[in-house]
Every structure is written in C-alpha cells, then in structure tokens.
C-alpha cells in the first residue's frame, strides 16, 4: 500500500510542478493545437492552445513508478515494466503524430498506415512479452486466455492471443483519442478507470493464490506492482487535469490519449480483466460506438443519427455548455466504473 501512495503522490507532484514550464515552452515554440475546420464553431477559440501535454503525464508516471521502488528498495516487476513499456511506446507513437501536426500546421498527423504500424510494433511486443517470464509459481504476466473477472475458456494460440490483444490496444487507444474532444473529458474519465485498477490490483494481492490458495484466489503474477503502475499514472493524470480543466491551458494530444488507451488495456490484460474493461472504460466504448453508428448510418442510408460524432459534439451542437457535457459524462463513467468494481467484488464472494 505504501508503494501505491508514494507512486501516486510523487507523480502528482511532478506533473503539477513541471506543467507550467512545459506550457511556457510549448507556447514559445508555437506547439499549439490545430483545430479541425469541420468541428464545432466554439472550438475555434482553442486554436493555438499548447498540445502534447501527455508528455507530462508520462514523465510523472515514470518518475512516480521507479521512485516508489527506489524509496521502498524493491525491484520493478516484469508485469509492471511491460505495462509501462506499452504506455510509453504508445505515447511515442502519439508524440510523432502530434509533432507532424504541429510541424505541418494541419489537424492530421501521421498517415493512418504509419500510425497503425507504430501501434502494431508496440502492441505485438507487449502481447508476446506478457506470455513469457513465468515466476517461481509458473505465473506469467498474462495467460493466453480470454478473461472477464478472471481467465476462462481454453488457451488461445499465441498468434490469436496477440491479434486479440492488438485489437484491444488499437481500439482503446483510438477510443481515448476520440473522447479527448472537450476540456478535461478524457482525463477525468481515465482517472476514474485508473482508480478501479488500483482497487483491483490491491484486492488481487490480498486474495493471491500465492498466499491464499482457495477456489476464489487470483493467479495474477504481480498484482501489487500493477496497482503501483495504475497509481503512478493516476497521479500524473490528476496533475494534468489541474491545467486541462475548462478552459484548458494545455491539451494531452495524441501523446497522452494513445498512451493512456494502451495503459488501461495493459492493466486489463495483466490483471486478467480484459472484457471487464468494456465496463470500466465504458465511456470510451460508448463514444467510439457513436462514431461507428454515425458512419454506418450515413453509408447505408445517407442520413446521420447524431448532429455530429463523436457523441460529445452532438450535445455541443444541441446547445449544452461544455462543462455540463464534461460533468455529465464523468457521472456516466463513474457509474460504469462502480458497476465494474461491483461485478469484480461480487464474483469473488464465496457462494
């Protein structure tokens, strides 16, 4: 528990302290957001707001995670390092995307093929890695099985598991990117999801099969360190939200959204709660579905269901204030996270 608090506290402190400097540097070099021409009219005022703020979340999380191990004189685990690799790797892909947008002064960065290639390289490296490195009890960071509240079904072939993990990684990284359309929306929703994974990791530690051999125990390799990873990223997100709250002084950009999307998938795979992520990250799923429904409807019927997709922009065009949309969407996400944690706990309870 001490490691969780140290990681979250240090990450929060780092992100709060360095963010003003980062904002000034980005302003000086004119690393500002390029707003889409077809976006809501109210977004024109956001043109030039510094972006790539996800760098601060990543730096804060890295310092928080490794400093917590240094303070407690413990070694980082393979599970924790692999999730951090996915987090930082996806952030690097997002950084390239953001940099190209800024350098070429356009709202589109990496070409879709190049972006997918970067996501694939990082995702495959993670997916293969989590099936390796068994500990003394034979537990690897993840098992090649599907999971909801724990593993179920027969093991998948490695190539099938890698494809499934890659689908989740690409899907959720893009889902967080779609959600990052209003000040504070994606950051606040991600904070709630990370709180869930701090709780899940801590609970799995206390009911680990290593120390508590029973039918309801969890064969998770490094549950405490996964909670530390979640806490370190949680602290970074809270510090970032201080400056990202409406009206935002900085945006996370693809640097942050791709990194955070990959992060929660990494946590879901290593805590063996892959399908539960659809509930814990429910707001990201709903917003992505709104885009899919909009595109499908227009292609099939020539009509749009929403005034604009993603969903948050539909309510903007209906006249809702930006802060109203953000807070109401946070409430929805909070309810979904509560349902996810409730399902996780109820499944464990002895029958």
mmCIF file of C-alpha atoms in Angstrom:
data_model
loop_
_atom_site.group_PDB
_atom_site.id
_atom_site.type_symbol
_atom_site.label_atom_id
_atom_site.label_comp_id
_atom_site.label_asym_id
_atom_site.label_seq_id
_atom_site.Cartn_x
_atom_site.Cartn_y
_atom_site.Cartn_z
ATOM 1 C CA UNK A 1 0.000 0.000 0.000
ATOM 2 C CA UNK A 2 2.896 2.357 0.740
ATOM 3 C CA UNK A 3 4.217 1.911 -2.797
ATOM 4 C CA UNK A 4 0.835 2.872 -4.234
ATOM 5 C CA UNK A 5 0.716 6.078 -2.178
ATOM 6 C CA UNK A 6 4.338 7.010 -2.940
ATOM 7 C CA UNK A 7 3.903 6.429 -6.687
ATOM 8 C CA UNK A 8 0.674 8.437 -6.873
ATOM 9 C CA UNK A 9 1.987 11.268 -4.678
ATOM 10 C CA UNK A 10 5.305 11.703 -6.490
ATOM 11 C CA UNK A 11 3.701 11.514 -9.914
ATOM 12 C CA UNK A 12 1.106 14.114 -8.913
ATOM 13 C CA UNK A 13 3.784 16.410 -7.514
ATOM 14 C CA UNK A 14 5.998 16.116 -10.595
ATOM 15 C CA UNK A 15 3.168 16.794 -13.038
ATOM 16 C CA UNK A 16 1.930 19.806 -11.048
ATOM 17 C CA UNK A 17 5.403 21.310 -10.774
ATOM 18 C CA UNK A 18 6.654 20.878 -14.334
ATOM 19 C CA UNK A 19 3.400 21.620 -16.166
ATOM 20 C CA UNK A 20 3.730 25.459 -16.030
ATOM 21 C CA UNK A 21 7.228 25.206 -17.526
ATOM 22 C CA UNK A 22 6.033 22.850 -20.258
ATOM 23 C CA UNK A 23 3.153 25.193 -21.132
ATOM 24 C CA UNK A 24 5.551 28.151 -21.445
ATOM 25 C CA UNK A 25 7.964 26.172 -23.625
ATOM 26 C CA UNK A 26 5.184 24.938 -25.902
ATOM 27 C CA UNK A 27 3.849 28.486 -26.219
ATOM 28 C CA UNK A 28 7.292 29.809 -27.052
ATOM 29 C CA UNK A 29 7.830 27.293 -29.848
ATOM 30 C CA UNK A 30 4.199 27.639 -31.003
ATOM 31 C CA UNK A 31 3.381 23.977 -30.422
ATOM 32 C CA UNK A 32 -0.345 24.680 -30.473
ATOM 33 C CA UNK A 33 -3.455 22.664 -31.307
ATOM 34 C CA UNK A 34 -4.663 22.736 -34.912
ATOM 35 C CA UNK A 35 -8.472 22.757 -34.792
ATOM 36 C CA UNK A 36 -10.480 20.889 -37.443
ATOM 37 C CA UNK A 37 -12.307 23.135 -39.900
ATOM 38 C CA UNK A 38 -15.417 20.930 -39.676
ATOM 39 C CA UNK A 39 -15.506 20.952 -35.860
ATOM 40 C CA UNK A 40 -17.956 22.833 -33.628
ATOM 41 C CA UNK A 41 -17.752 26.599 -34.083
ATOM 42 C CA UNK A 42 -16.955 27.131 -30.396
ATOM 43 C CA UNK A 43 -13.700 25.219 -30.790
ATOM 44 C CA UNK A 44 -12.162 27.929 -32.953
ATOM 45 C CA UNK A 45 -11.127 29.753 -29.766
ATOM 46 C CA UNK A 46 -8.977 26.745 -28.831
ATOM 47 C CA UNK A 47 -6.749 27.209 -31.861
ATOM 48 C CA UNK A 48 -3.143 27.501 -30.702
ATOM 49 C CA UNK A 49 -3.663 26.075 -27.204
ATOM 50 C CA UNK A 50 -0.499 24.096 -26.348
ATOM 51 C CA UNK A 51 -0.790 20.378 -27.012
ATOM 52 C CA UNK A 52 1.365 17.283 -26.365
ATOM 53 C CA UNK A 53 0.708 17.679 -22.636
ATOM 54 C CA UNK A 54 0.586 13.903 -22.413
ATOM 55 C CA UNK A 55 4.380 14.097 -22.144
ATOM 56 C CA UNK A 56 3.945 15.396 -18.597
ATOM 57 C CA UNK A 57 1.614 12.525 -17.657
ATOM 58 C CA UNK A 58 4.167 10.038 -18.982
ATOM 59 C CA UNK A 59 7.147 11.695 -17.280
ATOM 60 C CA UNK A 60 5.275 11.996 -13.990
ATOM 61 C CA UNK A 61 4.193 8.339 -14.133
ATOM 62 C CA UNK A 62 7.705 7.103 -14.937
ATOM 63 C CA UNK A 63 9.237 9.086 -12.074
ATOM 64 C CA UNK A 64 6.471 8.061 -9.667
ATOM 65 C CA UNK A 65 6.723 4.375 -10.553
ATOM 66 C CA UNK A 66 10.501 3.995 -10.370
ATOM 67 C CA UNK A 67 10.910 6.366 -7.417
ATOM 68 C CA UNK A 68 8.418 4.324 -5.393
ATOM 69 C CA UNK A 69 10.580 1.243 -5.922
ATOM 70 C CA UNK A 70 13.693 3.228 -5.046
ATOM 71 C CA UNK A 71 12.141 4.565 -1.834
ATOM 72 C CA UNK A 72 10.940 1.126 -0.757
ATOM 73 C CA UNK A 73 14.114 -0.580 -2.067
ATOM 74 C CA UNK A 74 12.176 -3.058 -4.199
ATOM 75 C CA UNK A 75 12.645 -4.165 -7.785
ATOM 76 C CA UNK A 76 10.174 -3.365 -10.566
ATOM 77 C CA UNK A 77 8.365 -6.491 -11.738
ATOM 78 C CA UNK A 78 8.146 -7.848 -15.257
ATOM 79 C CA UNK A 79 4.395 -7.180 -15.329
ATOM 80 C CA UNK A 80 4.861 -3.568 -14.295
ATOM 81 C CA UNK A 81 7.674 -2.974 -16.777
ATOM 82 C CA UNK A 82 5.700 -4.477 -19.663
ATOM 83 C CA UNK A 83 2.682 -2.272 -18.952
ATOM 84 C CA UNK A 84 4.962 0.765 -18.685
ATOM 85 C CA UNK A 85 6.558 -0.247 -21.998
ATOM 86 C CA UNK A 86 3.120 -0.292 -23.639
ATOM 87 C CA UNK A 87 2.227 3.042 -22.023
ATOM 88 C CA UNK A 88 5.416 4.810 -23.106
ATOM 89 C CA UNK A 89 5.555 3.093 -26.516
ATOM 90 C CA UNK A 90 2.046 4.161 -27.452
ATOM 91 C CA UNK A 91 2.869 7.625 -26.171
ATOM 92 C CA UNK A 92 5.862 7.741 -28.535
ATOM 93 C CA UNK A 93 3.596 6.928 -31.499
ATOM 94 C CA UNK A 94 1.233 9.688 -30.369
ATOM 95 C CA UNK A 95 4.145 12.109 -29.989
ATOM 96 C CA UNK A 96 5.153 11.570 -33.618
ATOM 97 C CA UNK A 97 1.551 12.167 -34.654
ATOM 98 C CA UNK A 98 1.351 15.398 -32.643
ATOM 99 C CA UNK A 99 4.721 16.644 -33.864
ATOM 100 C CA UNK A 100 3.762 16.191 -37.521
ATOM 101 C CA UNK A 101 0.502 18.080 -36.936
ATOM 102 C CA UNK A 102 2.391 20.980 -35.412
ATOM 103 C CA UNK A 103 5.265 20.963 -37.893
ATOM 104 C CA UNK A 104 2.977 20.872 -40.940
ATOM 105 C CA UNK A 105 0.302 23.084 -39.355
ATOM 106 C CA UNK A 106 -2.584 20.712 -40.027
ATOM 107 C CA UNK A 107 -5.144 18.771 -37.957
ATOM 108 C CA UNK A 108 -3.962 15.403 -39.306
ATOM 109 C CA UNK A 109 -0.599 13.946 -38.300
ATOM 110 C CA UNK A 110 0.787 10.526 -39.146
ATOM 111 C CA UNK A 111 -0.812 8.784 -42.082
ATOM 112 C CA UNK A 112 -3.142 6.012 -40.959
ATOM 113 C CA UNK A 113 -0.809 3.276 -42.223
ATOM 114 C CA UNK A 114 2.226 4.666 -40.396
ATOM 115 C CA UNK A 115 0.224 5.181 -37.215
ATOM 116 C CA UNK A 116 -1.110 1.626 -37.352
ATOM 117 C CA UNK A 117 2.396 0.297 -37.949
ATOM 118 C CA UNK A 118 3.696 2.040 -34.838
ATOM 119 C CA UNK A 119 0.796 0.791 -32.738
ATOM 120 C CA UNK A 120 1.289 -2.724 -34.096
ATOM 121 C CA UNK A 121 5.020 -2.851 -33.290
ATOM 122 C CA UNK A 122 4.469 -1.711 -29.706
ATOM 123 C CA UNK A 123 1.317 -3.824 -29.233
ATOM 124 C CA UNK A 124 2.828 -7.042 -30.557
ATOM 125 C CA UNK A 125 5.928 -6.559 -28.406
ATOM 126 C CA UNK A 126 3.729 -6.214 -25.330
ATOM 127 C CA UNK A 127 1.389 -9.101 -26.240
ATOM 128 C CA UNK A 128 4.244 -11.531 -26.802
ATOM 129 C CA UNK A 129 6.082 -10.337 -23.686
ATOM 130 C CA UNK A 130 3.176 -10.915 -21.294
ATOM 131 C CA UNK A 131 3.036 -14.605 -22.221
ATOM 132 C CA UNK A 132 6.699 -15.067 -21.222
ATOM 133 C CA UNK A 133 8.668 -14.692 -17.954
ATOM 134 C CA UNK A 134 6.986 -17.174 -15.588
ATOM 135 C CA UNK A 135 7.756 -16.694 -11.897
ATOM 136 C CA UNK A 136 8.526 -19.438 -9.401
ATOM 137 C CA UNK A 137 4.877 -20.474 -9.335
ATOM 138 C CA UNK A 138 4.605 -20.685 -13.111
ATOM 139 C CA UNK A 139 2.541 -17.484 -13.439
ATOM 140 C CA UNK A 140 3.301 -15.313 -16.466
ATOM 141 C CA UNK A 141 2.236 -11.620 -16.618
ATOM 142 C CA UNK A 142 -0.822 -12.750 -18.602
ATOM 143 C CA UNK A 143 -2.217 -16.023 -19.808
ATOM 144 C CA UNK A 144 -3.193 -16.732 -23.436
ATOM 145 C CA UNK A 145 -6.862 -16.931 -22.451
ATOM 146 C CA UNK A 146 -9.830 -14.632 -22.609
ATOM 147 C CA UNK A 147 -10.808 -13.077 -19.293
ATOM 148 C CA UNK A 148 -13.700 -11.198 -17.768
ATOM 149 C CA UNK A 149 -13.416 -11.229 -13.984
ATOM 150 C CA UNK A 150 -10.720 -13.897 -14.277
ATOM 151 C CA UNK A 151 -9.494 -16.227 -17.048
ATOM 152 C CA UNK A 152 -11.978 -18.518 -18.742
ATOM 153 C CA UNK A 153 -12.076 -20.905 -21.676
ATOM 154 C CA UNK A 154 -9.249 -22.794 -23.372
ATOM 155 C CA UNK A 155 -5.864 -21.156 -24.034
ATOM 156 C CA UNK A 156 -5.666 -19.345 -27.355
ATOM 157 C CA UNK A 157 -2.926 -19.960 -29.880
ATOM 158 C CA UNK A 158 -0.203 -17.352 -29.403
ATOM 159 C CA UNK A 159 -0.935 -15.709 -32.748
ATOM 160 C CA UNK A 160 -4.652 -15.486 -31.887
ATOM 161 C CA UNK A 161 -3.918 -14.024 -28.444
ATOM 162 C CA UNK A 162 -1.535 -11.463 -29.955
ATOM 163 C CA UNK A 163 -4.174 -10.458 -32.524
ATOM 164 C CA UNK A 164 -6.810 -10.122 -29.775
ATOM 165 C CA UNK A 165 -4.504 -8.046 -27.569
ATOM 166 C CA UNK A 166 -3.581 -5.840 -30.521
ATOM 167 C CA UNK A 167 -7.270 -5.317 -31.311
ATOM 168 C CA UNK A 168 -7.868 -4.127 -27.745
ATOM 169 C CA UNK A 169 -4.785 -1.894 -27.722
ATOM 170 C CA UNK A 170 -5.542 -0.177 -31.012
ATOM 171 C CA UNK A 171 -9.250 0.032 -30.234
ATOM 172 C CA UNK A 172 -8.901 1.617 -26.813
ATOM 173 C CA UNK A 173 -6.052 3.937 -27.737
ATOM 174 C CA UNK A 174 -8.201 5.331 -30.532
ATOM 175 C CA UNK A 175 -11.252 5.368 -28.241
ATOM 176 C CA UNK A 176 -9.477 7.583 -25.708
ATOM 177 C CA UNK A 177 -8.334 9.758 -28.603
ATOM 178 C CA UNK A 178 -11.953 10.194 -29.747
ATOM 179 C CA UNK A 179 -13.032 11.034 -26.192
ATOM 180 C CA UNK A 180 -10.366 13.733 -25.905
ATOM 181 C CA UNK A 181 -12.546 16.345 -27.595
ATOM 182 C CA UNK A 182 -13.597 18.552 -24.672
ATOM 183 C CA UNK A 183 -11.522 20.113 -21.911
ATOM 184 C CA UNK A 184 -10.937 17.571 -19.142
ATOM 185 C CA UNK A 185 -13.314 14.930 -20.510
ATOM 186 C CA UNK A 186 -10.867 12.130 -21.349
ATOM 187 C CA UNK A 187 -8.590 12.928 -18.403
ATOM 188 C CA UNK A 188 -11.379 12.765 -15.840
ATOM 189 C CA UNK A 189 -12.783 9.555 -17.311
ATOM 190 C CA UNK A 190 -9.318 7.989 -17.302
ATOM 191 C CA UNK A 191 -8.787 8.949 -13.651
ATOM 192 C CA UNK A 192 -11.922 7.010 -12.721
ATOM 193 C CA UNK A 193 -10.777 3.962 -14.703
ATOM 194 C CA UNK A 194 -7.354 4.026 -13.058
ATOM 195 C CA UNK A 195 -8.909 4.201 -9.592
ATOM 196 C CA UNK A 196 -10.666 0.947 -10.479
ATOM 197 C CA UNK A 197 -7.381 -0.734 -11.403
ATOM 198 C CA UNK A 198 -5.680 0.449 -8.215
ATOM 199 C CA UNK A 199 -8.517 -1.226 -6.291
ATOM 200 C CA UNK A 200 -8.451 -4.381 -8.419
ATOM 201 C CA UNK A 201 -4.667 -4.803 -8.147
ATOM 202 C CA UNK A 202 -4.734 -4.275 -4.390
ATOM 203 C CA UNK A 203 -7.621 -6.745 -3.972
ATOM 204 C CA UNK A 204 -5.905 -9.384 -6.110
ATOM 205 C CA UNK A 205 -2.793 -9.021 -3.956
ATOM 206 C CA UNK A 206 -4.801 -9.710 -0.805
ATOM 207 C CA UNK A 207 -6.505 -12.723 -2.416
ATOM 208 C CA UNK A 208 -3.490 -14.008 -4.343
ATOM 209 C CA UNK A 209 -3.164 -17.745 -4.940
ATOM 210 C CA UNK A 210 0.444 -17.431 -3.735
ATOM 211 C CA UNK A 211 -0.678 -16.657 -0.182
ATOM 212 C CA UNK A 212 -4.340 -17.655 -0.160
ATOM 213 C CA UNK A 213 -4.850 -20.923 -2.027
ATOM 214 C CA UNK A 214 -8.620 -21.220 -2.490
ATOM 215 C CA UNK A 215 -11.089 -21.593 -5.395
ATOM 216 C CA UNK A 216 -11.648 -17.807 -5.428
ATOM 217 C CA UNK A 217 -7.965 -16.761 -5.373
ATOM 218 C CA UNK A 218 -6.316 -14.864 -8.243
ATOM 219 C CA UNK A 219 -3.347 -16.365 -10.159
ATOM 220 C CA UNK A 220 -2.037 -12.917 -11.116
ATOM 221 C CA UNK A 221 1.737 -12.626 -11.296
ATOM 222 C CA UNK A 222 2.377 -9.135 -9.871
ATOM 223 C CA UNK A 223 -0.883 -7.565 -8.636
ATOM 224 C CA UNK A 224 0.717 -5.058 -6.254
ATOM 225 C CA UNK A 225 3.071 -3.668 -8.889
ATOM 226 C CA UNK A 226 0.193 -3.334 -11.341
ATOM 227 C CA UNK A 227 -1.630 -1.268 -8.718
ATOM 228 C CA UNK A 228 1.539 0.849 -8.368
ATOM 229 C CA UNK A 229 1.616 1.409 -12.146
ATOM 230 C CA UNK A 230 -2.039 2.445 -12.110
ATOM 231 C CA UNK A 231 -1.422 4.755 -9.144
ATOM 232 C CA UNK A 232 1.600 6.405 -10.789
ATOM 233 C CA UNK A 233 -0.403 7.125 -13.942
ATOM 234 C CA UNK A 234 -3.362 8.230 -11.824
ATOM 235 C CA UNK A 235 -1.244 10.846 -10.082
ATOM 236 C CA UNK A 236 0.061 12.123 -13.406
ATOM 237 C CA UNK A 237 -3.479 12.421 -14.774
ATOM 238 C CA UNK A 238 -4.719 14.327 -11.722
ATOM 239 C CA UNK A 239 -1.844 16.798 -12.010
ATOM 240 C CA UNK A 240 -2.555 17.205 -15.706
ATOM 241 C CA UNK A 241 -6.291 17.732 -15.098
ATOM 242 C CA UNK A 242 -5.473 20.760 -12.920
ATOM 243 C CA UNK A 243 -4.364 22.538 -16.109
ATOM 244 C CA UNK A 244 -6.655 20.684 -18.532
ATOM 245 C CA UNK A 245 -9.895 21.600 -16.724
ATOM 246 C CA UNK A 246 -12.127 24.032 -18.641
ATOM 247 C CA UNK A 247 -10.893 26.333 -20.008
ATOM 248 C CA UNK A 248 -7.883 24.154 -20.764
ATOM 249 C CA UNK A 249 -4.431 25.692 -20.712
ATOM 250 C CA UNK A 250 -2.999 22.605 -22.410
ATOM 251 C CA UNK A 251 -4.248 19.503 -24.247
ATOM 252 C CA UNK A 252 -2.877 15.983 -23.851
ATOM 253 C CA UNK A 253 -2.790 15.412 -27.614
ATOM 254 C CA UNK A 254 -2.303 12.005 -29.176
ATOM 255 C CA UNK A 255 0.783 11.689 -26.984
ATOM 256 C CA UNK A 256 -1.462 11.326 -23.972
ATOM 257 C CA UNK A 257 -4.548 9.697 -25.448
ATOM 258 C CA UNK A 258 -2.728 6.842 -27.199
ATOM 259 C CA UNK A 259 -0.532 6.259 -24.147
ATOM 260 C CA UNK A 260 -3.475 6.140 -21.744
ATOM 261 C CA UNK A 261 -5.552 3.945 -24.037
ATOM 262 C CA UNK A 262 -2.713 1.450 -24.246
ATOM 263 C CA UNK A 263 -2.189 1.688 -20.492
ATOM 264 C CA UNK A 264 -5.672 0.579 -19.450
ATOM 265 C CA UNK A 265 -5.576 -2.314 -21.920
ATOM 266 C CA UNK A 266 -2.219 -3.371 -20.470
ATOM 267 C CA UNK A 267 -3.693 -3.279 -16.987
ATOM 268 C CA UNK A 268 -6.767 -5.226 -18.115
ATOM 269 C CA UNK A 269 -4.687 -7.960 -19.746
ATOM 270 C CA UNK A 270 -2.250 -8.351 -16.847
ATOM 271 C CA UNK A 271 -4.984 -8.289 -14.173
ATOM 272 C CA UNK A 272 -6.965 -10.744 -16.332
ATOM 273 C CA UNK A 273 -9.993 -8.493 -16.676
ATOM 274 C CA UNK A 274 -9.980 -7.995 -20.436
ATOM 275 C CA UNK A 275 -13.736 -7.943 -21.062
ATOM 276 C CA UNK A 276 -14.442 -6.129 -17.790
ATOM 277 C CA UNK A 277 -12.580 -3.226 -19.399
ATOM 278 C CA UNK A 278 -15.638 -2.707 -21.599
ATOM 279 C CA UNK A 279 -17.456 -1.664 -18.397
ATOM 280 C CA UNK A 280 -14.615 0.090 -16.554
ATOM 281 C CA UNK A 281 -13.780 2.019 -19.725
ATOM 282 C CA UNK A 282 -17.431 2.234 -20.698
ATOM 283 C CA UNK A 283 -17.488 5.917 -21.626
ATOM 284 C CA UNK A 284 -14.697 5.379 -24.157
ATOM 285 C CA UNK A 285 -16.676 2.466 -25.611
ATOM 286 C CA UNK A 286 -19.909 4.497 -25.872
ATOM 287 C CA UNK A 287 -18.180 7.407 -27.608
ATOM 288 C CA UNK A 288 -16.472 5.060 -30.079
ATOM 289 C CA UNK A 289 -19.787 3.315 -30.789
ATOM 290 C CA UNK A 290 -21.357 6.698 -31.554
ATOM 291 C CA UNK A 291 -18.775 7.240 -34.303
ATOM 292 C CA UNK A 292 -19.292 3.739 -35.696
ATOM 293 C CA UNK A 293 -23.089 4.156 -35.704
ATOM 294 C CA UNK A 294 -22.818 7.568 -37.370
ATOM 295 C CA UNK A 295 -20.557 6.304 -40.140
ATOM 296 C CA UNK A 296 -22.606 3.139 -40.717
ATOM 297 C CA UNK A 297 -25.893 5.021 -40.840
ATOM 298 C CA UNK A 298 -24.565 7.589 -43.295
ATOM 299 C CA UNK A 299 -23.088 4.964 -45.608
ATOM 300 C CA UNK A 300 -26.210 2.774 -45.564
ATOM 301 C CA UNK A 301 -28.973 5.384 -45.582
ATOM 302 C CA UNK A 302 -27.298 8.703 -46.330
ATOM 303 C CA UNK A 303 -28.645 10.044 -43.022
ATOM 304 C CA UNK A 304 -26.883 10.951 -39.796
ATOM 305 C CA UNK A 305 -28.217 9.844 -36.420
ATOM 306 C CA UNK A 306 -26.249 12.428 -34.442
ATOM 307 C CA UNK A 307 -25.726 16.063 -35.325
ATOM 308 C CA UNK A 308 -22.016 15.335 -35.111
ATOM 309 C CA UNK A 309 -19.833 12.489 -33.906
ATOM 310 C CA UNK A 310 -18.181 11.747 -31.508
ATOM 311 C CA UNK A 311 -21.128 11.890 -29.117
ATOM 312 C CA UNK A 312 -19.903 14.825 -27.024
ATOM 313 C CA UNK A 313 -20.037 17.111 -30.075
ATOM 314 C CA UNK A 314 -23.661 16.109 -30.714
ATOM 315 C CA UNK A 315 -24.611 17.622 -27.362
ATOM 316 C CA UNK A 316 -22.473 20.685 -28.060
ATOM 317 C CA UNK A 317 -24.489 21.349 -31.205
ATOM 318 C CA UNK A 318 -27.682 20.860 -29.191
ATOM 319 C CA UNK A 319 -26.626 23.816 -27.077
ATOM 320 C CA UNK A 320 -25.251 22.116 -23.955
ATOM 321 C CA UNK A 321 -22.424 24.004 -22.257
ATOM 322 C CA UNK A 322 -19.039 22.299 -22.468
ATOM 323 C CA UNK A 323 -18.716 21.966 -18.693
ATOM 324 C CA UNK A 324 -22.211 20.453 -18.494
ATOM 325 C CA UNK A 325 -21.287 17.772 -21.023
ATOM 326 C CA UNK A 326 -17.988 17.016 -19.282
ATOM 327 C CA UNK A 327 -19.501 16.669 -15.812
ATOM 328 C CA UNK A 328 -22.444 14.567 -17.008
ATOM 329 C CA UNK A 329 -20.147 12.274 -18.951
ATOM 330 C CA UNK A 330 -17.932 11.959 -15.865
ATOM 331 C CA UNK A 331 -21.030 10.910 -13.905
ATOM 332 C CA UNK A 332 -21.796 8.233 -16.521
ATOM 333 C CA UNK A 333 -18.218 6.998 -16.368
ATOM 334 C CA UNK A 334 -18.289 6.965 -12.574
ATOM 335 C CA UNK A 335 -21.445 4.838 -12.581
ATOM 336 C CA UNK A 336 -19.897 2.397 -15.059
ATOM 337 C CA UNK A 337 -16.706 2.133 -13.008
ATOM 338 C CA UNK A 338 -18.827 1.477 -9.912
ATOM 339 C CA UNK A 339 -20.661 -1.306 -11.739
ATOM 340 C CA UNK A 340 -17.337 -2.782 -12.882
ATOM 341 C CA UNK A 341 -15.857 -2.815 -9.383
ATOM 342 C CA UNK A 342 -19.113 -4.234 -8.006
ATOM 343 C CA UNK A 343 -19.091 -7.094 -10.524
ATOM 344 C CA UNK A 344 -15.464 -7.830 -9.694
ATOM 345 C CA UNK A 345 -16.141 -7.970 -5.965
ATOM 346 C CA UNK A 346 -19.399 -9.941 -6.195
ATOM 347 C CA UNK A 347 -17.765 -12.628 -8.349
ATOM 348 C CA UNK A 348 -15.136 -13.202 -5.651
ATOM 349 C CA UNK A 349 -17.603 -13.528 -2.777
ATOM 350 C CA UNK A 350 -17.948 -17.140 -1.567
ATOM 351 C CA UNK A 351 -21.229 -18.687 -2.652
#
